[in-house]
PDB file of C-alpha atoms in Angstrom:
ATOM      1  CA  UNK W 269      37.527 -34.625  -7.888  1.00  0.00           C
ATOM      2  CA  UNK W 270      35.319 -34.184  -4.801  1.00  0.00           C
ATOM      3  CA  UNK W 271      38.012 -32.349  -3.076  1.00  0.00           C
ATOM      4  CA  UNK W 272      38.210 -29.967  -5.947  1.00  0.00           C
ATOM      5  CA  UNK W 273      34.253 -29.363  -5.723  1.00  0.00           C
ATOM      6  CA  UNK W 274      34.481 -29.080  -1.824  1.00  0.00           C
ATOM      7  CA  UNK W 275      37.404 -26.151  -2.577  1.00  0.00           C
ATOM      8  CA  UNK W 276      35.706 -24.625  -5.190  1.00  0.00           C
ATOM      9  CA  UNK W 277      32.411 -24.446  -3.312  1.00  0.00           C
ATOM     10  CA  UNK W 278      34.143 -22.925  -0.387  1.00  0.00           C
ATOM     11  CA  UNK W 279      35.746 -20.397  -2.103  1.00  0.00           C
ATOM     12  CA  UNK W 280      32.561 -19.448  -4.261  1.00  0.00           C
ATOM     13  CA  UNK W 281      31.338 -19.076  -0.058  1.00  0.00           C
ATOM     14  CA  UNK W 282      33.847 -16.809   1.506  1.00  0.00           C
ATOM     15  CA  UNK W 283      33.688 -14.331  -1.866  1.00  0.00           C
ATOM     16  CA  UNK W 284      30.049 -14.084  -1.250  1.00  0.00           C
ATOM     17  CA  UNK W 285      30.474 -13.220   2.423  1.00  0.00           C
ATOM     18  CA  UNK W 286      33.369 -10.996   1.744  1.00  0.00           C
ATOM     19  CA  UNK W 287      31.704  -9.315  -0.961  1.00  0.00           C
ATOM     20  CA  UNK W 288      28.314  -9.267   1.268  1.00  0.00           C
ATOM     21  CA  UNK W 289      30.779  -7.546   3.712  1.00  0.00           C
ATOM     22  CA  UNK W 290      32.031  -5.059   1.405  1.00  0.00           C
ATOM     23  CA  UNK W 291      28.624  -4.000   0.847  1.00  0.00           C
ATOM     24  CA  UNK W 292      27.529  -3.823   4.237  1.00  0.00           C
ATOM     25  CA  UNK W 293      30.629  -1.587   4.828  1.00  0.00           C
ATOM     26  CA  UNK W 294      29.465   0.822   2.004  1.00  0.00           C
ATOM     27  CA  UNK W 295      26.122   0.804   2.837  1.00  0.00           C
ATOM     28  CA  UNK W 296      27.066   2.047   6.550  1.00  0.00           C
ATOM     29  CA  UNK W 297      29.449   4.785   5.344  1.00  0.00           C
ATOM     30  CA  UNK W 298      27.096   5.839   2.553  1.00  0.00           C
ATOM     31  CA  UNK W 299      24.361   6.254   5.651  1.00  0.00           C
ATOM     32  CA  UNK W 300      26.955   8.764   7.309  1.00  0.00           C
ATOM     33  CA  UNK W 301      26.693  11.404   4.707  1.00  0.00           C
ATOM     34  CA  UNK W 302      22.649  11.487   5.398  1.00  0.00           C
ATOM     35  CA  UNK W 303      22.580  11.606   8.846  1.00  0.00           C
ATOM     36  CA  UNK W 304      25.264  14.476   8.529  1.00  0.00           C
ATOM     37  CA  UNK W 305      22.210  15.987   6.599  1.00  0.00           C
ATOM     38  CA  UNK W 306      19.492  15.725   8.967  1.00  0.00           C
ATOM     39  CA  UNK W 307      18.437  11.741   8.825  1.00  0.00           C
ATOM     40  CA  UNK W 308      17.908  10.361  12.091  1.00  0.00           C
ATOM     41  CA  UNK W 309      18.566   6.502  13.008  1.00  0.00           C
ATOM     42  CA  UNK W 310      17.488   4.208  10.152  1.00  0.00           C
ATOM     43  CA  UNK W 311      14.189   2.302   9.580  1.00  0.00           C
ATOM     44  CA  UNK W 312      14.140  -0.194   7.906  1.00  0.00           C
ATOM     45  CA  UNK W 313       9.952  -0.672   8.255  1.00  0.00           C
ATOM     46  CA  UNK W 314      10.008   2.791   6.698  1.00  0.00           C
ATOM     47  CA  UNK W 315      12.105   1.658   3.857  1.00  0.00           C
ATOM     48  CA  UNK W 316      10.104  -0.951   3.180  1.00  0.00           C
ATOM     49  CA  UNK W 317       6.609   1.220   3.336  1.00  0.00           C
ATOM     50  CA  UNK W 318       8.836   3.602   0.434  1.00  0.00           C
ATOM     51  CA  UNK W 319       9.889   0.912  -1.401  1.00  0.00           C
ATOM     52  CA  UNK W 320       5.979  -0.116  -2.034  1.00  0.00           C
ATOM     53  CA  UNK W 321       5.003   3.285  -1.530  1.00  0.00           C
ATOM     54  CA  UNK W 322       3.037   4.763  -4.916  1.00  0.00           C
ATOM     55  CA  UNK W 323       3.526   8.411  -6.568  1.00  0.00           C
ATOM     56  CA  UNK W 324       1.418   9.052  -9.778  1.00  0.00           C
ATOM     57  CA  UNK W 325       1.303   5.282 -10.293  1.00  0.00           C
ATOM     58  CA  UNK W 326       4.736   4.814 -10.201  1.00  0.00           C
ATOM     59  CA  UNK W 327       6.452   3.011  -7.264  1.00  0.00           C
ATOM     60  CA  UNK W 328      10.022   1.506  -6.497  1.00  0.00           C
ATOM     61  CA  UNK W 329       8.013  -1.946  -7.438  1.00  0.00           C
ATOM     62  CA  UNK W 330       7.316  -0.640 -11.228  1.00  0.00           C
ATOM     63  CA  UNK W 331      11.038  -1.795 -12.156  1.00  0.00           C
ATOM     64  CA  UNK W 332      12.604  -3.172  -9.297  1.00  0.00           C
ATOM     65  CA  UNK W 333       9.566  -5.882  -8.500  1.00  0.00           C
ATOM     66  CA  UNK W 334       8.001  -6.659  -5.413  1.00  0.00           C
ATOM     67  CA  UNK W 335      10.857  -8.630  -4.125  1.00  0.00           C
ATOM     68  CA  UNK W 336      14.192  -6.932  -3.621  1.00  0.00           C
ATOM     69  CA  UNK W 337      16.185 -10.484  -4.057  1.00  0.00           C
ATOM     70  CA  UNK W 338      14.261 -10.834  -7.318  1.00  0.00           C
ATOM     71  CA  UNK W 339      15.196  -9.530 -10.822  1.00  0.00           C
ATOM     72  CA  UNK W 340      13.239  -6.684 -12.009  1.00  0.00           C
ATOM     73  CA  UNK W 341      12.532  -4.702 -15.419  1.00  0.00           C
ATOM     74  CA  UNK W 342      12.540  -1.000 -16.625  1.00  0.00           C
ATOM     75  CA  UNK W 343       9.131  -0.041 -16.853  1.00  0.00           C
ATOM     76  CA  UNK W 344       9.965   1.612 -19.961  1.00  0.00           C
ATOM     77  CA  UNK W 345      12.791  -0.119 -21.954  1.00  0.00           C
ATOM     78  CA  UNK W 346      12.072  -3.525 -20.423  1.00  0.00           C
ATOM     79  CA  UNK W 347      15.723  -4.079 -19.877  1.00  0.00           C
ATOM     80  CA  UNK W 348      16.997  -6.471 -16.981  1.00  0.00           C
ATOM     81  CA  UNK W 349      17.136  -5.293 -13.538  1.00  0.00           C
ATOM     82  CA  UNK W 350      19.584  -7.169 -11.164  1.00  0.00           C
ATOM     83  CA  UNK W 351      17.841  -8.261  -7.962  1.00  0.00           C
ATOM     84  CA  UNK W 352      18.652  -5.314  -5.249  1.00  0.00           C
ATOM     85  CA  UNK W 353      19.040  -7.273  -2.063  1.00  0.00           C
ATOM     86  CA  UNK W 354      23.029  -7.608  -1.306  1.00  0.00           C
ATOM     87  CA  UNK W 355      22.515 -11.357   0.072  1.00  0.00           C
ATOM     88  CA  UNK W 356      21.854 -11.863  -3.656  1.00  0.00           C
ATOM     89  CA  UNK W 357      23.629  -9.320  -5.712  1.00  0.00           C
ATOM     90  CA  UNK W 358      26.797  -8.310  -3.661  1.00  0.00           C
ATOM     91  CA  UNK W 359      28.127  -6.030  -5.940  1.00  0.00           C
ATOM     92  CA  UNK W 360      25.087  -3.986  -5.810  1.00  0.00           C
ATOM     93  CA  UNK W 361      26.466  -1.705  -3.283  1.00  0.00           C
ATOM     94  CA  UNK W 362      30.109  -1.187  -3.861  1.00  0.00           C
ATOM     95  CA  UNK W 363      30.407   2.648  -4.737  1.00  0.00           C
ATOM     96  CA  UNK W 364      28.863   5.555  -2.820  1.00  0.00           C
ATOM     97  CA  UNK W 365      29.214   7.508  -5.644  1.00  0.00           C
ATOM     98  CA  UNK W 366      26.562   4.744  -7.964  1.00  0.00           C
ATOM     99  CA  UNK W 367      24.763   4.525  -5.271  1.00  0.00           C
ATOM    100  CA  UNK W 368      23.736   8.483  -4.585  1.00  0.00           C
ATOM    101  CA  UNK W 369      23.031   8.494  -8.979  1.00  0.00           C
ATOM    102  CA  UNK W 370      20.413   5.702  -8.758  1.00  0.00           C
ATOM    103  CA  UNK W 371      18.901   7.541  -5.900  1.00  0.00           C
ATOM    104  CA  UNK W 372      18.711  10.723  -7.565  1.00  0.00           C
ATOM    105  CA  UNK W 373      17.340   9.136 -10.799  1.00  0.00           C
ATOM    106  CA  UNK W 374      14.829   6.870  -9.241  1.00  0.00           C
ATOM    107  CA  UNK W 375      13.660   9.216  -7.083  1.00  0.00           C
ATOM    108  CA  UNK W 376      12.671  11.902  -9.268  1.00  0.00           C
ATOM    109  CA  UNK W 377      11.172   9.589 -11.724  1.00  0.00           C
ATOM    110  CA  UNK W 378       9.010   7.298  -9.097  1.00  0.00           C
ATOM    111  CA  UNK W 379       8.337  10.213  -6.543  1.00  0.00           C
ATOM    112  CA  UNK W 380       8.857  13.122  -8.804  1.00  0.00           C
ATOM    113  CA  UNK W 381      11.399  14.919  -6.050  1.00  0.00           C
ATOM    114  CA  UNK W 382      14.820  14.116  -4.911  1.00  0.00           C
ATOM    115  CA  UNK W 383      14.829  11.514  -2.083  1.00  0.00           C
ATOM    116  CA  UNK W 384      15.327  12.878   1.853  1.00  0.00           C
ATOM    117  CA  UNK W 385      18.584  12.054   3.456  1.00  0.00           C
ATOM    118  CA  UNK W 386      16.092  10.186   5.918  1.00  0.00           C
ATOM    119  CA  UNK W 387      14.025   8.494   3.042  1.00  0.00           C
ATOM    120  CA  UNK W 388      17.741   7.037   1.601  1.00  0.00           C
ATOM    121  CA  UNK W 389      18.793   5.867   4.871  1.00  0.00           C
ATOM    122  CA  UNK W 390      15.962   3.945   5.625  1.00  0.00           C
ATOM    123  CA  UNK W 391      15.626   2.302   2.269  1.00  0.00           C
ATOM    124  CA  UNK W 392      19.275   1.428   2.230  1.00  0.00           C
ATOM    125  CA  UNK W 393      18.892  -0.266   6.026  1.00  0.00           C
ATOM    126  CA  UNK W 394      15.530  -2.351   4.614  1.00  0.00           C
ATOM    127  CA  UNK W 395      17.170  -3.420   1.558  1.00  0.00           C
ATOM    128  CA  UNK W 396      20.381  -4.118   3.126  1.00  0.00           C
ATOM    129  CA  UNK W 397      18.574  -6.934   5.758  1.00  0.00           C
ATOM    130  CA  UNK W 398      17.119  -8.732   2.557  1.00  0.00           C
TER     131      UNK W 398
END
C-alpha cells in the first residue's frame, strides 16, 4: 500500500514539473513574437506594477485577485477564475494562440487599449516566476 502511495505521489510530481515545463516553454516562445514587435528584454517588476496597475477603476486584480497563485472571480458574472501562476495551474499556459485572446480581452476591458508587445512580455515573465 505505501509503495503504491510513494508511486502515485511521484508521478502526481514529475506531471507537475513536466507540465510546469511545458508552460515555461510556451511562455518563452510566446515572448518571441513581442520582441519581434518592438518589446525589449522582459521585466518582470514591470509586470507586476501592470498587474496592480488601475485604469478607470478597473485593474488585472478586479478578477484575477491580488495573488496570481490564488483563484479569482469575474467582476461581472462572478464565475471562477483559476489561479494564474503556472507553479499552481500548469495548464494555464499551454497555447499561444489562448494566450494572445485573454490578452486582447483583458486588456481592452481593464486598460481600455490593446496591451504593448512590451506590456505582455513583462507580465508573462512576472507571472511566470510565481
Amino acid at each position: 500500500m505505501r509503495r503504491h502511495l510513494i508511486a502515485a505521489t511521484t508521478a502526481s510530481f514529475a506531471m507537475l514539473v513536466i507540465s510546469s515545463a511545458q508552460a515555461g516553454s510556451v511562455i518563452e516562445e510566446q515572448m518571441g513574437p513581442y520582441q519581434d514587435h518592438g518589446a525589449g528584454p522582459a521585466s518582470p517588476a514591470n509586470g507586476e506594477a501592470l498587474w496592480y496597475q488601475s485604469s478607470s477603476e478597473r485593474s488585472c486584480t478586479s478578477c484575477h485577485g491580488k495573488s496570481p497563485t490564488e483563484q479569482g472571480r469575474h467582476a461581472k458574472t462572478r464565475k471562477p477564475i483559476k489561479p494564474m501562476a503556472p507553479t499552481v495551474n500548469p495548464d494555464r499556459y499551454t497555447d499561444s494562440k489562448k494566450i494572445e485572446k485573454w490578452f486582447l480581452r483583458n486588456c481592452k476591458w481593464t486598460f481600455g487599449r490593446v496591451c504593448t508587445p512590451q506590456e505582455k512580455t513583462d507580465i508573462l515573465s512576472w507571472l511566470a516566476s510565481q
